[in-house]
Short mmCIF file of N, CA and C in Angstrom, two decimals:
data_model
loop_
_atom_site.label_atom_id
_atom_site.label_comp_id
_atom_site.label_asym_id
_atom_site.label_seq_id
_atom_site.Cartn_x
_atom_site.Cartn_y
_atom_site.Cartn_z
N MET A 855 140.59 119.34 12.12
CA MET A 855 140.35 117.92 11.88
C MET A 855 139.46 117.77 10.65
N ASN A 856 139.83 116.85 9.81
CA ASN A 856 138.99 116.54 8.65
C ASN A 856 137.75 115.79 9.07
N ASP A 857 136.76 115.85 8.22
CA ASP A 857 135.59 115.00 8.32
C ASP A 857 136.11 113.55 8.22
N PRO A 858 135.70 112.66 9.14
CA PRO A 858 136.22 111.28 9.11
C PRO A 858 136.01 110.58 7.78
N THR A 859 134.87 110.78 7.14
CA THR A 859 134.63 110.14 5.84
C THR A 859 135.65 110.64 4.82
N ALA A 860 135.85 111.94 4.77
CA ALA A 860 136.82 112.52 3.83
C ALA A 860 138.24 112.04 4.15
N ALA A 861 138.56 111.91 5.43
CA ALA A 861 139.89 111.44 5.83
C ALA A 861 140.12 109.99 5.37
N ILE A 862 139.10 109.16 5.52
CA ILE A 862 139.22 107.75 5.09
C ILE A 862 139.31 107.68 3.57
N VAL A 863 138.54 108.49 2.86
CA VAL A 863 138.63 108.54 1.40
C VAL A 863 140.05 108.88 0.98
N GLN A 864 140.62 109.93 1.57
CA GLN A 864 141.98 110.35 1.20
C GLN A 864 143.00 109.28 1.54
N PHE A 865 142.86 108.66 2.71
CA PHE A 865 143.77 107.58 3.10
C PHE A 865 143.71 106.44 2.09
N LEU A 866 142.50 106.00 1.72
CA LEU A 866 142.36 104.88 0.78
C LEU A 866 142.87 105.25 -0.61
N ARG A 867 142.65 106.49 -1.04
CA ARG A 867 143.21 106.93 -2.33
C ARG A 867 144.73 106.84 -2.31
N ASN A 868 145.33 107.36 -1.25
CA ASN A 868 146.79 107.33 -1.14
C ASN A 868 147.33 105.91 -1.06
N GLU A 869 146.59 105.04 -0.40
CA GLU A 869 147.02 103.67 -0.16
C GLU A 869 146.87 102.77 -1.39
N PHE A 870 145.82 102.99 -2.21
CA PHE A 870 145.48 102.02 -3.25
C PHE A 870 145.52 102.53 -4.69
N VAL A 871 145.03 103.72 -4.96
CA VAL A 871 144.92 104.19 -6.35
C VAL A 871 146.32 104.40 -6.93
N GLY A 872 146.57 103.74 -8.06
CA GLY A 872 147.88 103.81 -8.70
C GLY A 872 148.90 102.85 -8.12
N LYS A 873 148.54 102.16 -7.05
CA LYS A 873 149.47 101.22 -6.40
C LYS A 873 148.90 99.81 -6.34
N SER A 874 147.66 99.63 -6.80
CA SER A 874 146.98 98.34 -6.70
C SER A 874 145.99 98.23 -7.84
N GLN A 875 145.14 97.24 -7.77
CA GLN A 875 144.10 97.07 -8.78
C GLN A 875 142.97 98.09 -8.63
N ILE A 876 142.85 98.72 -7.46
CA ILE A 876 141.79 99.70 -7.22
C ILE A 876 142.03 100.93 -8.09
N LYS A 877 141.03 101.28 -8.90
CA LYS A 877 141.19 102.37 -9.86
C LYS A 877 140.64 103.70 -9.38
N GLN A 878 139.70 103.66 -8.43
CA GLN A 878 139.06 104.90 -7.99
C GLN A 878 138.54 104.72 -6.57
N VAL A 879 138.55 105.80 -5.78
CA VAL A 879 137.92 105.84 -4.46
C VAL A 879 136.98 107.04 -4.47
N TYR A 880 135.70 106.78 -4.21
CA TYR A 880 134.67 107.81 -4.24
C TYR A 880 134.25 108.19 -2.82
N ASP A 881 134.02 109.48 -2.61
CA ASP A 881 133.43 109.97 -1.37
C ASP A 881 131.92 109.90 -1.57
N SER A 882 131.30 108.88 -1.07
CA SER A 882 129.90 108.47 -1.21
C SER A 882 129.78 107.55 -2.42
N ASP A 883 128.63 106.94 -2.56
CA ASP A 883 128.42 105.96 -3.62
C ASP A 883 127.67 106.63 -4.76
N PRO A 884 128.32 106.81 -5.93
CA PRO A 884 127.67 107.51 -7.02
C PRO A 884 126.62 106.68 -7.77
N ASP A 885 126.48 105.41 -7.46
CA ASP A 885 125.56 104.49 -8.14
C ASP A 885 125.96 104.22 -9.59
N LEU A 886 126.19 105.26 -10.37
CA LEU A 886 126.60 105.10 -11.77
C LEU A 886 128.12 105.09 -11.85
N ILE A 887 128.68 103.90 -11.89
CA ILE A 887 130.14 103.76 -11.90
C ILE A 887 130.55 103.14 -13.23
N PRO A 888 131.39 103.82 -14.00
CA PRO A 888 131.85 103.24 -15.26
C PRO A 888 132.65 101.95 -15.01
N THR A 889 132.46 100.96 -15.86
CA THR A 889 133.17 99.69 -15.66
C THR A 889 134.67 99.86 -15.74
N ASP A 890 135.16 100.87 -16.49
CA ASP A 890 136.60 101.06 -16.57
C ASP A 890 137.18 101.70 -15.31
N GLU A 891 136.33 102.06 -14.33
CA GLU A 891 136.81 102.57 -13.04
C GLU A 891 136.68 101.51 -11.95
N MET A 892 136.42 100.26 -12.33
CA MET A 892 136.35 99.16 -11.37
C MET A 892 137.57 98.28 -11.52
N PRO A 893 138.03 97.67 -10.45
CA PRO A 893 137.49 97.72 -9.09
C PRO A 893 137.65 99.11 -8.49
N CYS A 894 136.68 99.46 -7.67
CA CYS A 894 136.71 100.77 -7.01
C CYS A 894 136.24 100.61 -5.57
N ILE A 895 136.36 101.71 -4.85
CA ILE A 895 135.94 101.78 -3.45
C ILE A 895 135.04 103.00 -3.30
N THR A 896 133.97 102.85 -2.51
CA THR A 896 133.17 104.01 -2.10
C THR A 896 133.21 104.08 -0.57
N VAL A 897 133.10 105.27 -0.05
CA VAL A 897 133.10 105.48 1.41
C VAL A 897 131.88 106.34 1.75
N ASP A 898 131.01 105.81 2.61
CA ASP A 898 129.77 106.48 2.97
C ASP A 898 129.57 106.50 4.48
N LYS A 899 129.24 107.67 5.01
CA LYS A 899 128.83 107.75 6.41
C LYS A 899 127.40 107.24 6.50
N GLN A 900 127.15 106.33 7.44
CA GLN A 900 125.81 105.78 7.62
C GLN A 900 125.05 106.49 8.73
N ARG A 901 125.74 106.72 9.85
CA ARG A 901 125.06 107.36 10.99
C ARG A 901 126.13 107.79 12.00
N ASP A 902 125.70 108.57 12.96
CA ASP A 902 126.58 108.88 14.10
C ASP A 902 125.74 108.98 15.36
N ARG A 903 126.43 108.93 16.46
CA ARG A 903 125.79 109.13 17.76
C ARG A 903 126.79 109.89 18.62
N SER A 904 126.25 110.67 19.54
CA SER A 904 127.14 111.45 20.39
C SER A 904 126.68 111.35 21.84
N GLN A 905 127.63 111.60 22.71
CA GLN A 905 127.36 111.61 24.14
C GLN A 905 128.31 112.61 24.78
N TYR A 906 127.94 113.04 25.97
CA TYR A 906 128.81 113.99 26.66
C TYR A 906 130.12 113.31 27.02
N GLY A 907 131.21 114.02 26.75
CA GLY A 907 132.54 113.52 27.06
C GLY A 907 133.12 114.32 28.21
N ALA A 908 134.42 114.59 28.12
CA ALA A 908 135.09 115.41 29.12
C ALA A 908 134.44 116.79 29.13
N THR A 909 134.62 117.51 30.21
CA THR A 909 134.01 118.83 30.34
C THR A 909 134.26 119.67 29.11
N GLY A 910 133.17 120.18 28.54
CA GLY A 910 133.27 121.04 27.38
C GLY A 910 133.38 120.30 26.05
N HIS A 911 133.21 118.98 26.06
CA HIS A 911 133.35 118.20 24.84
C HIS A 911 132.19 117.22 24.65
N ILE A 912 131.96 116.86 23.41
CA ILE A 912 131.03 115.80 23.05
C ILE A 912 131.85 114.73 22.33
N ASP A 913 131.65 113.48 22.71
CA ASP A 913 132.30 112.36 22.02
C ASP A 913 131.36 111.86 20.93
N VAL A 914 131.85 111.80 19.72
CA VAL A 914 131.05 111.40 18.56
C VAL A 914 131.60 110.08 18.02
N THR A 915 130.70 109.14 17.74
CA THR A 915 131.08 107.88 17.09
C THR A 915 130.30 107.79 15.79
N GLU A 916 131.03 107.68 14.69
CA GLU A 916 130.42 107.58 13.37
C GLU A 916 130.55 106.16 12.84
N GLU A 917 129.52 105.68 12.16
CA GLU A 917 129.57 104.40 11.47
C GLU A 917 129.74 104.68 9.99
N ILE A 918 130.79 104.13 9.42
CA ILE A 918 131.14 104.39 8.03
C ILE A 918 131.21 103.06 7.28
N VAL A 919 130.65 103.03 6.07
CA VAL A 919 130.70 101.83 5.25
C VAL A 919 131.64 102.07 4.08
N VAL A 920 132.62 101.18 3.96
CA VAL A 920 133.57 101.18 2.85
C VAL A 920 133.13 100.04 1.94
N LYS A 921 132.78 100.36 0.70
CA LYS A 921 132.36 99.34 -0.27
C LYS A 921 133.48 99.11 -1.27
N VAL A 922 133.80 97.85 -1.48
CA VAL A 922 134.73 97.46 -2.54
C VAL A 922 133.87 96.85 -3.63
N ILE A 923 133.96 97.41 -4.85
CA ILE A 923 133.01 97.08 -5.91
C ILE A 923 133.74 96.58 -7.16
N LEU A 924 133.31 95.41 -7.65
CA LEU A 924 133.83 94.82 -8.88
C LEU A 924 132.68 94.55 -9.84
N ASP A 925 132.99 94.53 -11.12
CA ASP A 925 132.00 94.24 -12.16
C ASP A 925 131.73 92.74 -12.20
N LYS A 926 130.56 92.32 -11.80
CA LYS A 926 130.18 90.90 -11.76
C LYS A 926 129.96 90.33 -13.16
N GLN A 927 129.64 91.17 -14.11
CA GLN A 927 129.28 90.70 -15.44
C GLN A 927 130.43 90.03 -16.19
N VAL A 928 131.68 90.24 -15.75
CA VAL A 928 132.79 89.55 -16.42
C VAL A 928 132.69 88.04 -16.21
N ASP A 929 131.96 87.60 -15.17
CA ASP A 929 131.76 86.17 -14.94
C ASP A 929 130.89 85.52 -16.00
N TRP A 930 130.19 86.31 -16.78
CA TRP A 930 129.22 85.76 -17.74
C TRP A 930 129.80 85.57 -19.13
N LYS A 931 131.09 85.84 -19.30
CA LYS A 931 131.73 85.65 -20.60
C LYS A 931 131.98 84.16 -20.82
N ASP A 932 132.01 83.76 -22.08
CA ASP A 932 132.17 82.34 -22.43
C ASP A 932 133.49 81.75 -21.97
N ASP A 933 134.57 82.53 -22.00
CA ASP A 933 135.90 81.98 -21.71
C ASP A 933 136.31 82.10 -20.24
N VAL A 934 135.37 82.35 -19.36
CA VAL A 934 135.68 82.55 -17.94
C VAL A 934 135.96 81.23 -17.24
N ASP A 935 137.01 81.23 -16.42
CA ASP A 935 137.29 80.09 -15.55
C ASP A 935 136.41 80.27 -14.32
N HIS A 936 135.41 79.45 -14.18
CA HIS A 936 134.43 79.63 -13.10
C HIS A 936 135.00 79.33 -11.72
N GLU A 937 136.22 78.82 -11.66
CA GLU A 937 136.90 78.68 -10.37
C GLU A 937 137.55 80.00 -9.95
N GLN A 938 137.64 80.93 -10.86
CA GLN A 938 138.28 82.23 -10.58
C GLN A 938 137.26 83.37 -10.73
N HIS A 939 136.08 83.16 -10.21
CA HIS A 939 135.00 84.13 -10.36
C HIS A 939 135.27 85.42 -9.58
N VAL A 940 134.46 86.43 -9.89
CA VAL A 940 134.64 87.78 -9.35
C VAL A 940 134.54 87.81 -7.82
N LYS A 941 133.59 87.07 -7.24
CA LYS A 941 133.46 87.12 -5.78
C LYS A 941 134.69 86.55 -5.09
N LYS A 942 135.31 85.56 -5.67
CA LYS A 942 136.56 85.02 -5.12
C LYS A 942 137.66 86.08 -5.20
N HIS A 943 137.73 86.77 -6.32
CA HIS A 943 138.70 87.86 -6.49
C HIS A 943 138.43 88.97 -5.47
N LEU A 944 137.16 89.27 -5.25
CA LEU A 944 136.78 90.28 -4.28
C LEU A 944 137.26 89.91 -2.88
N ARG A 945 137.06 88.67 -2.49
CA ARG A 945 137.52 88.23 -1.16
C ARG A 945 139.03 88.39 -1.03
N ARG A 946 139.77 88.08 -2.09
CA ARG A 946 141.23 88.25 -2.04
C ARG A 946 141.60 89.72 -1.86
N LEU A 947 140.93 90.62 -2.59
CA LEU A 947 141.22 92.06 -2.44
C LEU A 947 140.95 92.55 -1.02
N VAL A 948 139.89 92.03 -0.42
CA VAL A 948 139.48 92.51 0.90
C VAL A 948 140.26 91.84 2.02
N GLU A 949 140.42 90.52 1.96
CA GLU A 949 140.92 89.83 3.16
C GLU A 949 141.86 88.66 2.91
N GLU A 950 142.62 88.69 1.81
CA GLU A 950 143.60 87.63 1.60
C GLU A 950 144.53 87.54 2.81
N ARG A 951 144.94 86.33 3.15
CA ARG A 951 145.79 86.12 4.33
C ARG A 951 147.26 85.96 3.93
N SER A 952 148.13 86.14 4.90
CA SER A 952 149.55 85.88 4.71
C SER A 952 149.76 84.39 4.50
N ASP A 953 150.98 83.99 4.14
CA ASP A 953 151.27 82.58 3.87
C ASP A 953 150.92 81.67 5.03
N ASP A 954 151.15 82.12 6.26
CA ASP A 954 150.83 81.28 7.42
C ASP A 954 149.37 81.42 7.86
N GLY A 955 148.61 82.32 7.20
CA GLY A 955 147.19 82.48 7.48
C GLY A 955 146.86 83.24 8.74
N ARG A 956 147.86 83.80 9.40
CA ARG A 956 147.62 84.45 10.69
C ARG A 956 147.45 85.97 10.60
N LEU A 957 147.73 86.53 9.43
CA LEU A 957 147.63 87.98 9.24
C LEU A 957 146.91 88.28 7.94
N TYR A 958 146.29 89.45 7.85
CA TYR A 958 145.81 89.90 6.55
C TYR A 958 147.03 90.26 5.72
N ALA A 959 147.00 89.92 4.45
CA ALA A 959 148.15 90.18 3.58
C ALA A 959 148.29 91.67 3.30
N PRO A 960 149.53 92.17 3.24
CA PRO A 960 149.73 93.56 2.84
C PRO A 960 149.09 93.80 1.47
N GLY A 961 148.52 94.98 1.30
CA GLY A 961 147.85 95.31 0.05
C GLY A 961 146.36 95.03 0.05
N THR A 962 145.85 94.38 1.12
CA THR A 962 144.41 94.14 1.20
C THR A 962 143.74 95.29 1.95
N ILE A 963 142.45 95.41 1.74
CA ILE A 963 141.68 96.47 2.42
C ILE A 963 141.72 96.25 3.93
N ARG A 964 141.51 95.01 4.38
CA ARG A 964 141.53 94.72 5.82
C ARG A 964 142.89 95.04 6.43
N TYR A 965 143.97 94.73 5.75
CA TYR A 965 145.31 95.04 6.26
C TYR A 965 145.47 96.56 6.44
N ALA A 966 145.06 97.31 5.42
CA ALA A 966 145.21 98.77 5.49
C ALA A 966 144.42 99.34 6.64
N LEU A 967 143.17 98.90 6.81
CA LEU A 967 142.33 99.44 7.88
C LEU A 967 142.78 98.97 9.26
N ALA A 968 143.20 97.72 9.37
CA ALA A 968 143.61 97.19 10.67
C ALA A 968 144.92 97.79 11.14
N ASN A 969 145.75 98.22 10.22
CA ASN A 969 147.05 98.76 10.58
C ASN A 969 147.10 100.27 10.57
N ARG A 970 145.97 100.90 10.44
CA ARG A 970 145.90 102.36 10.47
C ARG A 970 144.79 102.74 11.43
N LEU A 971 145.09 102.66 12.72
CA LEU A 971 144.06 102.85 13.73
C LEU A 971 143.71 104.31 13.98
N GLU A 972 144.47 105.21 13.38
CA GLU A 972 144.14 106.63 13.50
C GLU A 972 144.38 107.29 12.16
N ILE A 973 143.38 107.99 11.67
CA ILE A 973 143.49 108.70 10.41
C ILE A 973 143.08 110.14 10.68
N GLU A 974 144.00 111.07 10.45
CA GLU A 974 143.71 112.50 10.65
C GLU A 974 143.11 112.80 12.02
N ARG A 975 143.72 112.30 13.05
CA ARG A 975 143.32 112.54 14.45
C ARG A 975 141.94 111.98 14.77
N VAL A 976 141.49 111.00 14.01
CA VAL A 976 140.23 110.32 14.27
C VAL A 976 140.56 108.86 14.57
N ALA A 977 140.11 108.36 15.72
CA ALA A 977 140.38 106.97 16.08
C ALA A 977 139.48 106.06 15.25
N VAL A 978 140.11 105.14 14.49
CA VAL A 978 139.37 104.18 13.67
C VAL A 978 139.47 102.83 14.35
N SER A 979 138.34 102.24 14.65
CA SER A 979 138.32 100.95 15.33
C SER A 979 138.85 99.86 14.41
N ALA A 980 139.66 98.96 14.97
CA ALA A 980 140.16 97.80 14.22
C ALA A 980 139.08 96.74 14.06
N ALA A 981 137.98 96.87 14.79
CA ALA A 981 136.87 95.92 14.68
C ALA A 981 136.03 96.32 13.47
N VAL A 982 136.09 95.50 12.43
CA VAL A 982 135.40 95.78 11.17
C VAL A 982 134.51 94.59 10.85
N SER A 983 133.26 94.85 10.44
CA SER A 983 132.42 93.75 9.97
C SER A 983 132.35 93.82 8.45
N VAL A 984 132.25 92.65 7.82
CA VAL A 984 132.23 92.57 6.35
C VAL A 984 131.03 91.76 5.90
N GLU A 985 130.33 92.27 4.89
CA GLU A 985 129.24 91.53 4.25
C GLU A 985 129.51 91.51 2.76
N TYR A 986 129.33 90.34 2.14
CA TYR A 986 129.52 90.19 0.70
C TYR A 986 128.17 90.02 0.03
N GLY A 987 128.06 90.52 -1.20
CA GLY A 987 126.81 90.34 -1.92
C GLY A 987 126.91 90.79 -3.35
N ILE A 988 125.79 90.71 -4.03
CA ILE A 988 125.66 91.12 -5.43
C ILE A 988 124.64 92.25 -5.46
N ALA A 989 124.90 93.28 -6.27
CA ALA A 989 123.98 94.42 -6.34
C ALA A 989 123.68 94.77 -7.79
N ALA A 990 122.45 95.16 -8.04
CA ALA A 990 122.08 95.70 -9.35
C ALA A 990 122.28 97.20 -9.29
N ARG A 991 122.95 97.75 -10.28
CA ARG A 991 123.22 99.18 -10.35
C ARG A 991 122.79 99.72 -11.70
N ASN A 992 122.79 101.03 -11.84
CA ASN A 992 122.48 101.69 -13.11
C ASN A 992 121.15 101.20 -13.67
N ALA A 993 120.11 101.26 -12.86
CA ALA A 993 118.79 100.79 -13.27
C ALA A 993 118.86 99.34 -13.74
N GLU A 994 119.63 98.55 -13.03
CA GLU A 994 119.80 97.11 -13.25
C GLU A 994 120.49 96.76 -14.56
N SER A 995 121.11 97.73 -15.24
CA SER A 995 121.87 97.42 -16.44
C SER A 995 123.28 96.94 -16.10
N MET A 996 123.65 97.03 -14.84
CA MET A 996 124.95 96.57 -14.38
C MET A 996 124.76 95.78 -13.09
N VAL A 997 125.55 94.71 -12.96
CA VAL A 997 125.53 93.91 -11.74
C VAL A 997 126.94 93.91 -11.18
N THR A 998 127.06 94.18 -9.90
CA THR A 998 128.37 94.24 -9.26
C THR A 998 128.45 93.25 -8.11
N ALA A 999 129.68 92.80 -7.85
CA ALA A 999 129.98 92.03 -6.64
C ALA A 999 130.57 93.04 -5.66
N GLU A 1000 130.07 93.02 -4.42
CA GLU A 1000 130.48 94.05 -3.48
C GLU A 1000 130.78 93.47 -2.11
N ALA A 1001 131.77 94.07 -1.46
CA ALA A 1001 132.04 93.81 -0.05
C ALA A 1001 131.77 95.12 0.68
N HIS A 1002 130.96 95.05 1.73
CA HIS A 1002 130.65 96.22 2.54
C HIS A 1002 131.34 96.05 3.89
N LEU A 1003 132.32 96.89 4.15
CA LEU A 1003 133.06 96.86 5.41
C LEU A 1003 132.54 97.99 6.28
N THR A 1004 132.00 97.65 7.44
CA THR A 1004 131.47 98.65 8.35
C THR A 1004 132.48 98.87 9.46
N LEU A 1005 132.85 100.14 9.67
CA LEU A 1005 133.81 100.47 10.72
C LEU A 1005 133.30 101.68 11.48
N THR A 1006 133.87 101.89 12.64
CA THR A 1006 133.48 103.05 13.45
C THR A 1006 134.68 103.95 13.68
N CYS A 1007 134.39 105.23 13.75
CA CYS A 1007 135.40 106.26 14.03
C CYS A 1007 134.91 107.07 15.22
N THR A 1008 135.80 107.38 16.12
CA THR A 1008 135.43 108.13 17.32
C THR A 1008 136.34 109.35 17.46
N TYR A 1009 135.74 110.47 17.83
CA TYR A 1009 136.48 111.70 18.05
C TYR A 1009 135.70 112.59 19.01
N SER A 1010 136.35 113.61 19.52
CA SER A 1010 135.70 114.58 20.42
C SER A 1010 135.66 115.93 19.74
N ILE A 1011 134.54 116.62 19.97
CA ILE A 1011 134.44 118.00 19.50
C ILE A 1011 134.08 118.87 20.70
N ARG A 1012 134.49 120.12 20.61
CA ARG A 1012 134.22 121.03 21.70
C ARG A 1012 132.80 121.55 21.63
N ILE A 1013 132.21 121.74 22.78
CA ILE A 1013 130.90 122.36 22.86
C ILE A 1013 131.12 123.86 22.82
N PRO A 1014 130.43 124.57 21.93
CA PRO A 1014 130.65 126.01 21.86
C PRO A 1014 130.23 126.70 23.17
N THR A 1015 131.03 127.65 23.57
CA THR A 1015 130.68 128.44 24.77
C THR A 1015 130.06 129.76 24.32
N GLN A 1016 129.25 130.34 25.18
CA GLN A 1016 128.55 131.55 24.80
C GLN A 1016 129.21 132.77 25.34
#
């Protein structure tokens, strides 16, 4: 079994890079992201917890944050349509809805995660929380618009016997 973070990174690379506006998917957040690699995604493990499972196993639940990152500074150009700002574009990438509004649109991050409940034998919860915000990066020489999607992955590992 792959590390859940690595499995999600590979899944998102296969799903988006070269097939969408997403130019890069990073395993962890490098902080220094070239603007020509945005929009991009980072995947970071935040924490895990474990408990005893079936005999001889431990059940592990990991919390993983998927960040979708866009360059906010394009909003500051003179010719920008302020009705089409970066955060609005970010919301469309993450959670645009179908025409009837009842489903996440294909090609969005939420659609991909909600419709892929298992990645590399790791159960990925369809319950995802999203927070939007602005971040200063590169010693504040860059400002990004970001969506942080928090999801959980659960799997069992064997307890070593002696």
